[in-house]
mmCIF file of C-alpha atoms in Angstrom:
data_model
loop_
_atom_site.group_PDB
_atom_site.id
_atom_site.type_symbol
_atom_site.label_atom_id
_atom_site.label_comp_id
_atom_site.label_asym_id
_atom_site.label_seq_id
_atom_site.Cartn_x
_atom_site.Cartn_y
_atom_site.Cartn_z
ATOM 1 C CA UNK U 19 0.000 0.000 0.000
ATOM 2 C CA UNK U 20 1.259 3.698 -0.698
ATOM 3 C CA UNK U 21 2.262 4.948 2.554
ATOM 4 C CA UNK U 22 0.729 8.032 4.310
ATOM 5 C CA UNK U 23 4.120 9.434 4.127
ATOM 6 C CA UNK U 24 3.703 10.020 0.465
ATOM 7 C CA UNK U 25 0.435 10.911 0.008
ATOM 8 C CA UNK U 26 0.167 14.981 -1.115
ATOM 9 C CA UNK U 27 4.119 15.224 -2.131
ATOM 10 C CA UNK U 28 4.736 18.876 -1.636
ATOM 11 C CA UNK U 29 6.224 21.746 -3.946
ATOM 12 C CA UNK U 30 9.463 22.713 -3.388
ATOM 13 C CA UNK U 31 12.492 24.565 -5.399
ATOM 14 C CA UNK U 32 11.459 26.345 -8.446
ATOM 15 C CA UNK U 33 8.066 24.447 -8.564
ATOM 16 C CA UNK U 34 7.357 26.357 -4.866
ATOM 17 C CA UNK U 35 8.364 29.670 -6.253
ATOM 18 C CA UNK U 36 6.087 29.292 -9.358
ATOM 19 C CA UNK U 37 3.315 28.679 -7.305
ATOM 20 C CA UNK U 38 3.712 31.289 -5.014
ATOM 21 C CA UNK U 39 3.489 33.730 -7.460
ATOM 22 C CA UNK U 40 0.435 32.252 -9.235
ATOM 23 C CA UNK U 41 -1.254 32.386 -5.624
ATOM 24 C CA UNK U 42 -0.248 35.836 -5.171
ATOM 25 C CA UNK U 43 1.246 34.807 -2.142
ATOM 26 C CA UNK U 44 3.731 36.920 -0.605
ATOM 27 C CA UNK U 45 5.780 34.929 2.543
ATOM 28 C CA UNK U 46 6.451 38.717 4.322
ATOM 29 C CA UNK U 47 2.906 39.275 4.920
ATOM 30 C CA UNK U 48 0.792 35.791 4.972
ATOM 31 C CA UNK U 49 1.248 35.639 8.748
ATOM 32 C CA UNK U 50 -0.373 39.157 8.504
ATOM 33 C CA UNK U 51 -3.378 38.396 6.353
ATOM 34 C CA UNK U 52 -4.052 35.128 8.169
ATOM 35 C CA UNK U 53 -3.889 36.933 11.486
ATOM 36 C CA UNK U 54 -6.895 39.286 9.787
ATOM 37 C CA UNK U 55 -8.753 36.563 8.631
ATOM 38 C CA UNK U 56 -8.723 35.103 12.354
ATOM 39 C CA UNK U 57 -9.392 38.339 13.944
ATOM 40 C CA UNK U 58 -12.430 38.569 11.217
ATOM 41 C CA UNK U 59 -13.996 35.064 12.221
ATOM 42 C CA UNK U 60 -13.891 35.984 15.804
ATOM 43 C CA UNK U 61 -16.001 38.965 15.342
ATOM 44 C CA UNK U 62 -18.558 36.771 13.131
ATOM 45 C CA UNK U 63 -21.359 36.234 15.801
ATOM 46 C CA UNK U 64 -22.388 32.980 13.586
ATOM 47 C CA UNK U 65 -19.681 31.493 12.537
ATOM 48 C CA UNK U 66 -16.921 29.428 14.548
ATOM 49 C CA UNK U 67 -14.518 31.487 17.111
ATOM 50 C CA UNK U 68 -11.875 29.941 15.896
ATOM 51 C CA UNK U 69 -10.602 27.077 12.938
ATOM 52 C CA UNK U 70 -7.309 25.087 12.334
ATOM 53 C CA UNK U 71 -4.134 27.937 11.219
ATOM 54 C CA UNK U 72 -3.931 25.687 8.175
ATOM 55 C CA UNK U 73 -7.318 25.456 6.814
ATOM 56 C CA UNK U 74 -7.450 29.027 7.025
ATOM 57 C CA UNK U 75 -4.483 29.007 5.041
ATOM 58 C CA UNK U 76 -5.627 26.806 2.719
ATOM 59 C CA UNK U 77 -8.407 29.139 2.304
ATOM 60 C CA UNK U 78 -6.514 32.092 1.480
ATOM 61 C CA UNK U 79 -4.172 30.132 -0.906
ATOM 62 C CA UNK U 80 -7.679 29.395 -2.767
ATOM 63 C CA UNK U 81 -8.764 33.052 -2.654
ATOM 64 C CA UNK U 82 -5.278 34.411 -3.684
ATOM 65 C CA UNK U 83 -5.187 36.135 -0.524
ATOM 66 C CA UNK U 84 -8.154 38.181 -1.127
ATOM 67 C CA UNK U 85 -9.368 38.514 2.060
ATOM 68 C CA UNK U 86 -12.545 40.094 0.902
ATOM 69 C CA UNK U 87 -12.798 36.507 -1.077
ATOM 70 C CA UNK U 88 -11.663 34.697 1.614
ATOM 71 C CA UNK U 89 -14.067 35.517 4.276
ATOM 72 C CA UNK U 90 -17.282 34.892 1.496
ATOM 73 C CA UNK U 91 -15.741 31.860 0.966
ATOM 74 C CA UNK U 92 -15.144 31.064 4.500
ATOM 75 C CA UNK U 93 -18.958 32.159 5.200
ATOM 76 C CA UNK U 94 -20.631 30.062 2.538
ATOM 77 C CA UNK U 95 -18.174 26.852 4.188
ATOM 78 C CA UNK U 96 -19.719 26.993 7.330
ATOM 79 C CA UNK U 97 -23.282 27.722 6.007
ATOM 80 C CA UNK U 98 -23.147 24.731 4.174
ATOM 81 C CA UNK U 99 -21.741 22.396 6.698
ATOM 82 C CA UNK U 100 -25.168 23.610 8.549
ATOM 83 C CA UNK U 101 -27.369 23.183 5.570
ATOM 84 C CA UNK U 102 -25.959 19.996 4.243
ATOM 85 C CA UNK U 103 -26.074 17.100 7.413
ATOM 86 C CA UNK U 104 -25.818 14.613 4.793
ATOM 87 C CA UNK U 105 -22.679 15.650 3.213
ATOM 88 C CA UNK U 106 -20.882 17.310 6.859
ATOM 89 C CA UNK U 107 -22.568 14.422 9.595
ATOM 90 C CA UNK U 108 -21.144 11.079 10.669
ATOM 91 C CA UNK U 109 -18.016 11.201 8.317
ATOM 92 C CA UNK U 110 -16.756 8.000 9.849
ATOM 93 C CA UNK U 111 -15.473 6.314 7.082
ATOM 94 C CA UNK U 112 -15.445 3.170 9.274
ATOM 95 C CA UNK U 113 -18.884 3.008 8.787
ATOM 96 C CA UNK U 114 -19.850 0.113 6.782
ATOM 97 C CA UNK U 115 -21.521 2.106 4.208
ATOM 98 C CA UNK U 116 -19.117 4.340 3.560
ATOM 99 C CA UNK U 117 -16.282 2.154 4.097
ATOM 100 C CA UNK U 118 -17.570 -0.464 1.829
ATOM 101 C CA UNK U 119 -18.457 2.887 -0.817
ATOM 102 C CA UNK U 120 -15.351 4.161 -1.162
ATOM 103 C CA UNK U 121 -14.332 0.590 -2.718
ATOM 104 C CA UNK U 122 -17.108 0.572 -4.759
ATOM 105 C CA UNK U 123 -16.599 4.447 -5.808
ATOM 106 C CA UNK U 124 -13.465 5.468 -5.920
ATOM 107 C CA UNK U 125 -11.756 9.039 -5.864
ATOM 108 C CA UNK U 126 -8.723 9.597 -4.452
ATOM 109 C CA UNK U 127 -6.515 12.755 -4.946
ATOM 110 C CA UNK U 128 -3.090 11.481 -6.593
ATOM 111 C CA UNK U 129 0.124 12.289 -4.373
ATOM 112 C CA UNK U 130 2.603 14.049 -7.073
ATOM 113 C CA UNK U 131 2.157 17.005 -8.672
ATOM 114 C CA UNK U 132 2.011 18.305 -12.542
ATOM 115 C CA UNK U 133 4.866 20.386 -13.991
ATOM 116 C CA UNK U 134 2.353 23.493 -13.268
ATOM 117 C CA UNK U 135 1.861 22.842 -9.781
ATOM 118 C CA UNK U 136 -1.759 21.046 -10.421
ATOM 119 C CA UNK U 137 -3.004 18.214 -7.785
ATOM 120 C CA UNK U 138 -4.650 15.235 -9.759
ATOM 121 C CA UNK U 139 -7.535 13.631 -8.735
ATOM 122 C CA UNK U 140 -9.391 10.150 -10.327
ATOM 123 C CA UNK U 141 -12.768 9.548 -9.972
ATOM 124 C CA UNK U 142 -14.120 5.869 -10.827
ATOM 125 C CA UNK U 143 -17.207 3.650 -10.221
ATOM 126 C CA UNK U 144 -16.171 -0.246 -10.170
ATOM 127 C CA UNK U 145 -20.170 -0.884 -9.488
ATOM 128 C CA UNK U 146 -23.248 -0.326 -11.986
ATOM 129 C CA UNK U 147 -25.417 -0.191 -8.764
ATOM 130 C CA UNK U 148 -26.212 2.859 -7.220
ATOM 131 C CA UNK U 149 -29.114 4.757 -5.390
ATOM 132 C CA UNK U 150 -29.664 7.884 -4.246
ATOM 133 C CA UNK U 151 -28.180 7.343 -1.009
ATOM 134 C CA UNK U 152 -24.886 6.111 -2.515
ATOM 135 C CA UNK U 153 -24.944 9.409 -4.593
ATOM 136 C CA UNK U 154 -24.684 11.855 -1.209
ATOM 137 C CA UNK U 155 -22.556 9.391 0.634
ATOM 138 C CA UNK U 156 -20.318 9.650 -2.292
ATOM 139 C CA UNK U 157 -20.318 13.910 -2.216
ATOM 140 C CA UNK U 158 -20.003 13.342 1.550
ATOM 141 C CA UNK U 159 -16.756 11.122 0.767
ATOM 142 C CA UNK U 160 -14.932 13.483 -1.711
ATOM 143 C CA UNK U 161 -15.030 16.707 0.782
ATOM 144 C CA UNK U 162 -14.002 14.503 3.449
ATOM 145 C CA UNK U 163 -10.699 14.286 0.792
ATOM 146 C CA UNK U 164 -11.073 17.601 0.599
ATOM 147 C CA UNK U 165 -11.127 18.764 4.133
ATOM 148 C CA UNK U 166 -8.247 16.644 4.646
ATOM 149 C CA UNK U 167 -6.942 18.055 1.900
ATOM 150 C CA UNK U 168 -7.118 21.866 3.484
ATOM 151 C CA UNK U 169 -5.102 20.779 6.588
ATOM 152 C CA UNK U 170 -2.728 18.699 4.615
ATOM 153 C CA UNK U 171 -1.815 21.180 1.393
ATOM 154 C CA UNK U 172 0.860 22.853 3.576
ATOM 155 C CA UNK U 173 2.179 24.509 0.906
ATOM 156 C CA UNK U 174 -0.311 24.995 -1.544
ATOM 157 C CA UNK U 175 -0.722 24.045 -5.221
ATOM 158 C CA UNK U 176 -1.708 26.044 -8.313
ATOM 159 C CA UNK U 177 -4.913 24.099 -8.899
ATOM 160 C CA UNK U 178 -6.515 20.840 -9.412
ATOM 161 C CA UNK U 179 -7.221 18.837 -12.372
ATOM 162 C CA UNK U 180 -10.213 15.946 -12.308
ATOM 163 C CA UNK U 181 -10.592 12.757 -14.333
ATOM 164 C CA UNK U 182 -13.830 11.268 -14.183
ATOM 165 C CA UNK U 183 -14.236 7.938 -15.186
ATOM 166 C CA UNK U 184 -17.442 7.658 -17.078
ATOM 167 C CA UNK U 185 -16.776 3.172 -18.183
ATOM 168 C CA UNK U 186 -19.874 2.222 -15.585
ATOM 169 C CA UNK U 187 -22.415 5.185 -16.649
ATOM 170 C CA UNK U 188 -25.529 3.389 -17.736
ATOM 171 C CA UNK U 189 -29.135 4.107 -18.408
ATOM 172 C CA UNK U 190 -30.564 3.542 -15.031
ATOM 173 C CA UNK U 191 -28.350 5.993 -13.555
ATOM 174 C CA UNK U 192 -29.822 9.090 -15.404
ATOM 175 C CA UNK U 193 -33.585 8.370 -13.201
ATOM 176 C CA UNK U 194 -31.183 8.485 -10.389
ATOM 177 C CA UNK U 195 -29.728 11.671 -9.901
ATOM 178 C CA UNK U 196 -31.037 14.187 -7.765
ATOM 179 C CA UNK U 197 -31.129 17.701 -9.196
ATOM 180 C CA UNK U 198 -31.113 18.914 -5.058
ATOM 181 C CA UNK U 199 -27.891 16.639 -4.407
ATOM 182 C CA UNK U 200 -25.916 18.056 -7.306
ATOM 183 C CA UNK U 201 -26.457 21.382 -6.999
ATOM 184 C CA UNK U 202 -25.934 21.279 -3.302
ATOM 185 C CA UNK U 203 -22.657 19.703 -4.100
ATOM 186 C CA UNK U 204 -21.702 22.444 -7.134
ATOM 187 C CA UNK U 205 -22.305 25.045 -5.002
ATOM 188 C CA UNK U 206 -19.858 23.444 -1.807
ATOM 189 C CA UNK U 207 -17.437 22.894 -4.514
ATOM 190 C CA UNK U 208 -17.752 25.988 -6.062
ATOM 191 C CA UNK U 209 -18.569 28.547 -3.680
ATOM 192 C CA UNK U 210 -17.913 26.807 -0.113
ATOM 193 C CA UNK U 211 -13.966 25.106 -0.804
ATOM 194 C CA UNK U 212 -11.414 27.303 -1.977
ATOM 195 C CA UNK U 213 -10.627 24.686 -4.649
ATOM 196 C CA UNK U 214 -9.336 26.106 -8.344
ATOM 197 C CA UNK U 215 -10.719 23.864 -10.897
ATOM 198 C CA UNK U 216 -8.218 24.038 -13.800
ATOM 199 C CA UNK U 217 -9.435 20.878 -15.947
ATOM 200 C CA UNK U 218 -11.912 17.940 -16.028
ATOM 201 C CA UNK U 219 -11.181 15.177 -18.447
ATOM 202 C CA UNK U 220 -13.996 12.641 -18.749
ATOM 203 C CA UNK U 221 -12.083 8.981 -19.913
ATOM 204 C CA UNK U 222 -14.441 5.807 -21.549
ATOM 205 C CA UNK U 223 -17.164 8.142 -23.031
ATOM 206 C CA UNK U 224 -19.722 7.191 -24.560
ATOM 207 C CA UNK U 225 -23.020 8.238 -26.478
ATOM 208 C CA UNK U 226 -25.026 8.203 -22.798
ATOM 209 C CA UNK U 227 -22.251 10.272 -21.261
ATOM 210 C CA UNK U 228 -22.868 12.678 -23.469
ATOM 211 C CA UNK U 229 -26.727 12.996 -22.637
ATOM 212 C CA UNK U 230 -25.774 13.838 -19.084
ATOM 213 C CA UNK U 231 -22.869 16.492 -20.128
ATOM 214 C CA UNK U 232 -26.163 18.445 -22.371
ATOM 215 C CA UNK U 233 -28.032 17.599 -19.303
ATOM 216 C CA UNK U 234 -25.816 19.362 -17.229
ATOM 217 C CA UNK U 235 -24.060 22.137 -19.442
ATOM 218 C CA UNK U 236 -26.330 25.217 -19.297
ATOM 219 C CA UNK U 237 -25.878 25.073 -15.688
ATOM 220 C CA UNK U 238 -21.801 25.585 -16.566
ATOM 221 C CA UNK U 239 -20.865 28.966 -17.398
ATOM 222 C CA UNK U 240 -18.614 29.066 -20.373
ATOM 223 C CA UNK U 241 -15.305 29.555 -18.644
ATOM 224 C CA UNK U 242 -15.863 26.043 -16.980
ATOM 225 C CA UNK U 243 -17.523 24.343 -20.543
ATOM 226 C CA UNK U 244 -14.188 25.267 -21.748
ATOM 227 C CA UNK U 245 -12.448 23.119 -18.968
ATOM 228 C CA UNK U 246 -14.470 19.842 -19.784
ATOM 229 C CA UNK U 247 -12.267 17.609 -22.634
ATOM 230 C CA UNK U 248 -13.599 14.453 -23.360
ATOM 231 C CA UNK U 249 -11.286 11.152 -24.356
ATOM 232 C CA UNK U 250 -11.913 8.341 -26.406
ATOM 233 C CA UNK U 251 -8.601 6.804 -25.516
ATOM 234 C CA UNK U 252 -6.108 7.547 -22.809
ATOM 235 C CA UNK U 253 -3.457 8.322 -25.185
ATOM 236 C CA UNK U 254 -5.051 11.747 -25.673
ATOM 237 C CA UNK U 255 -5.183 11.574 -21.865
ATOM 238 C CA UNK U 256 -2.035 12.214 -21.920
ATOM 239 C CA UNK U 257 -0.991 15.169 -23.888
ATOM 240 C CA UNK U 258 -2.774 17.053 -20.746
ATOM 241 C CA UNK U 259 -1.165 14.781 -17.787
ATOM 242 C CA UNK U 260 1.910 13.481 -17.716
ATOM 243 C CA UNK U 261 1.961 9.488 -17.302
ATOM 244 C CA UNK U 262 4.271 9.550 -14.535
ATOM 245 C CA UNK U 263 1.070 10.932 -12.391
ATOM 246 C CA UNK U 264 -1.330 8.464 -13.633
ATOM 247 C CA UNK U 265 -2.341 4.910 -12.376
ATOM 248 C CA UNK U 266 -1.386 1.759 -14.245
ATOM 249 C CA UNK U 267 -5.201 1.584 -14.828
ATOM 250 C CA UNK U 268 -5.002 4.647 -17.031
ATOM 251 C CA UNK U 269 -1.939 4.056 -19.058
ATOM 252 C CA UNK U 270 0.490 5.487 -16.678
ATOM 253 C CA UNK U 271 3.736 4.627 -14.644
ATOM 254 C CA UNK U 272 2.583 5.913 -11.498
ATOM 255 C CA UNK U 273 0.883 3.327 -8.683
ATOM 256 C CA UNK U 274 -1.975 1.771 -8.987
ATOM 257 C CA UNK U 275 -5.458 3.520 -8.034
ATOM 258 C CA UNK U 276 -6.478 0.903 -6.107
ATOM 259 C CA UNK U 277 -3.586 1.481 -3.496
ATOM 260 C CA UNK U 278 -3.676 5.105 -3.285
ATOM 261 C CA UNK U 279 -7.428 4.976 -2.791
ATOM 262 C CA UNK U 280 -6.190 2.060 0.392
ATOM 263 C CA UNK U 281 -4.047 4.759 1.460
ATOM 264 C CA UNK U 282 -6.778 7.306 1.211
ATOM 265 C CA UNK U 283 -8.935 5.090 3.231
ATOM 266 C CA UNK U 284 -6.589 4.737 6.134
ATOM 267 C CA UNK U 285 -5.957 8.483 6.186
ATOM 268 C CA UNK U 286 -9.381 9.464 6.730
ATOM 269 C CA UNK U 287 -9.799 6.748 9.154
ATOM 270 C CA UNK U 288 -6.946 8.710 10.874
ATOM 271 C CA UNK U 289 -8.568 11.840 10.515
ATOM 272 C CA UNK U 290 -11.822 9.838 12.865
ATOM 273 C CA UNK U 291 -11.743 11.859 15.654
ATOM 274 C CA UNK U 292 -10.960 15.380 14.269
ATOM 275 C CA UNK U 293 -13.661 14.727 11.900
ATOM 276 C CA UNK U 294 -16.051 14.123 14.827
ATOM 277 C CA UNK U 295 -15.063 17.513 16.374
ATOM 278 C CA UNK U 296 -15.768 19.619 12.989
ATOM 279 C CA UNK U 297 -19.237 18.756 13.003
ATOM 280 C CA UNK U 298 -20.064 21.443 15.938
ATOM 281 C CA UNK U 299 -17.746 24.017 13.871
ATOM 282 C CA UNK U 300 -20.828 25.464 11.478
ATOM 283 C CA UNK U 301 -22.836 28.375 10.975
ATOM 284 C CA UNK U 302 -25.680 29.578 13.279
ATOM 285 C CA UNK U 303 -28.205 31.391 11.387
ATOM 286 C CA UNK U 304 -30.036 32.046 14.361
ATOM 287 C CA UNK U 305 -27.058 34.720 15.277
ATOM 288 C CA UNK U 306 -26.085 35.905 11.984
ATOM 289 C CA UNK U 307 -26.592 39.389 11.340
ATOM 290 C CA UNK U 308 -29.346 40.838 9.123
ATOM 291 C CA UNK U 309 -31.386 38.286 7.324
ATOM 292 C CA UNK U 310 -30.554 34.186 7.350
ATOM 293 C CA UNK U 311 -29.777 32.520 4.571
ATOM 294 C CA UNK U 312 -32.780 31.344 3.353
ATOM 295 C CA UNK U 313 -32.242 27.416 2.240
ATOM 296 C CA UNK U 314 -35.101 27.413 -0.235
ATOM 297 C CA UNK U 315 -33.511 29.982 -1.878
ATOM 298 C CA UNK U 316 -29.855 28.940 -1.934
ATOM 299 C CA UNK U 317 -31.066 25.708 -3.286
ATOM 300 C CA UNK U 318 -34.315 26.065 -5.216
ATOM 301 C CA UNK U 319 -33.990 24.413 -8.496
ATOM 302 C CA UNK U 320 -36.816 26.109 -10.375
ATOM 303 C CA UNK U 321 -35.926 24.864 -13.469
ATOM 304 C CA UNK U 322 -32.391 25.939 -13.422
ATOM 305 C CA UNK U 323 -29.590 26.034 -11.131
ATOM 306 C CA UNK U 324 -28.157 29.466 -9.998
ATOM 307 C CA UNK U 325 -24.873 30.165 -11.842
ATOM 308 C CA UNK U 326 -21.718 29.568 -10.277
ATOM 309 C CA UNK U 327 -18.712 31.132 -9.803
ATOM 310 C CA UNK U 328 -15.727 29.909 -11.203
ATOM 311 C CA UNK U 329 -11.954 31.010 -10.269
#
């Protein structure tokens, strides 16, 4: 199995410097701007006292240390770890369901990094089966990556690249799919994790997979469309990542999925207890000031979903 040791490899050397400046981070006065983002939260009636000096950091990393950015971003975070139970409760991924899940549905964040500074992350299904509660116990899964993920990037990277795995899609999925789940999980993705989404490459396409991209596209705005490359083969793959960072499944030199995702499983069974302790950290819209955030609102579908920012 691929040791914890090895999971996230960090920048360092030129790569470190390259990414600094594409985060706008500047090493004389991060101390500074985290120190106003923590002074910021404190004063925030509904929101946590305090959080972890990393996530925060994290946070501004994502934001390019806008703090004006950061604290929206920080605010919508916590709101949604209130609205959303079934994607920020129970993260024990020693539960049986979720244990046995993440074997089934796989999507591990790969440990190296691309020449650019980009994080890699596979997503694959090795089951046809699925129901709707598999659908938010999978969302639930991938930002429990991704909050380990915020306390584990110590040094930042320059964005993240996704590969979705499409070989399983079939026609009984599509009745499936909850238009509440997936925007719930756009908009934590989007709006709530300061998570730059640089590409998505979509691997063992077919004709089906395409019905759910027209599905979903005019909920993208075109910045993000522009993002989405499809493969028939993983040769084309990779001309956009290098093998070295892929899985033997996909053609590449790196180590297979199936032990980084073992590793992944063992750090998040790590991460038990702090996970437990999160789940008071969340937004009180009882003390917020001026109006609550309205639920209906933030995630009434009426037809559409509500356009999302993309960095």
């Amino acid at each position: 199995m691929a040791s914890a040791s090895v999971m996230l490899v960090q920048p360092k050397g030129e790569l470190w410097e390259k990414i600094r400046v594409e985060l706008n981070e500047n090493v004389n006065t991060r101390d500074q701007d985290l120190a106003t983002i923590k002074d910021w939260l404190k004063k925030q009636p509904h929101l946590p006292d305090e959080w972890d000096d990393r996530c925060l950091m994290s946070f501004l990393r994502g934001c390019n240390f806008s703090l004006e950015k950061c604290k929206k971003k920080l605010d919508m975070y916590f709101t949604m770890r209130s609205a959303c139970p079934e994607f920020f409760a129970n993260r024990d991924i020693t539960r049986p369901e979720l244990h046995d899940l993440m074997k089934r549905a796989q999507g591990p964040t790969m440990p190296g990094l691309t020449p650019s500074g980009r994080r890699v992350t596979i997503c694959r299904a090795l089951d046809k089966r699925m129901d709707p509660q598999n659908l938010n116990d999978a969302f639930k899964i991938a930002m429990m990556i991704g909050d380990v993920r915020l306390m584990e990037e110590i040094e930042g990277v320059a964005g993240d690249i996704y590969i979705l795995d499409a070989s399983v899609v079939s026609p009984s999925h599509l009745g499936k799919l909850s238009p509440s789940a997936l925007k719930k999980f756009f908009i934590c993705v989007q709006e709530a994790y300061p998570i730059k989404l640089k590409e998505v490459h979509v691997v063992n396409t077919t004709p089906l997979v395409e019905t759910v991209y027209n599905i979903i596209k005019p909920f993208l705005k075109e910045k993000m469309r522009q993002r989405i490359h499809f493969h028939s083969s993983y040769t084309a793959l990779h001309e956009y990542v290098p093998k070295e960072l892929l899985p033997t499944e996909y053609g590449g030199t790196g180590s297979p999925l199936e032990e980084i995702n073992n590793a992944w499983i063992k750090k998040l069974e790590e991460y038990k207890d702090w996970f437990k302790a999160q789940e008071s950290l969340k937004a009180n819209e009882a003390l917020r000031p001026g109006k609550p955030t309205n639920y209906d609102e933030l995630f009434g579908i009426d037809g559409s979903f509500r356009q999302l920012a993309i960095d």
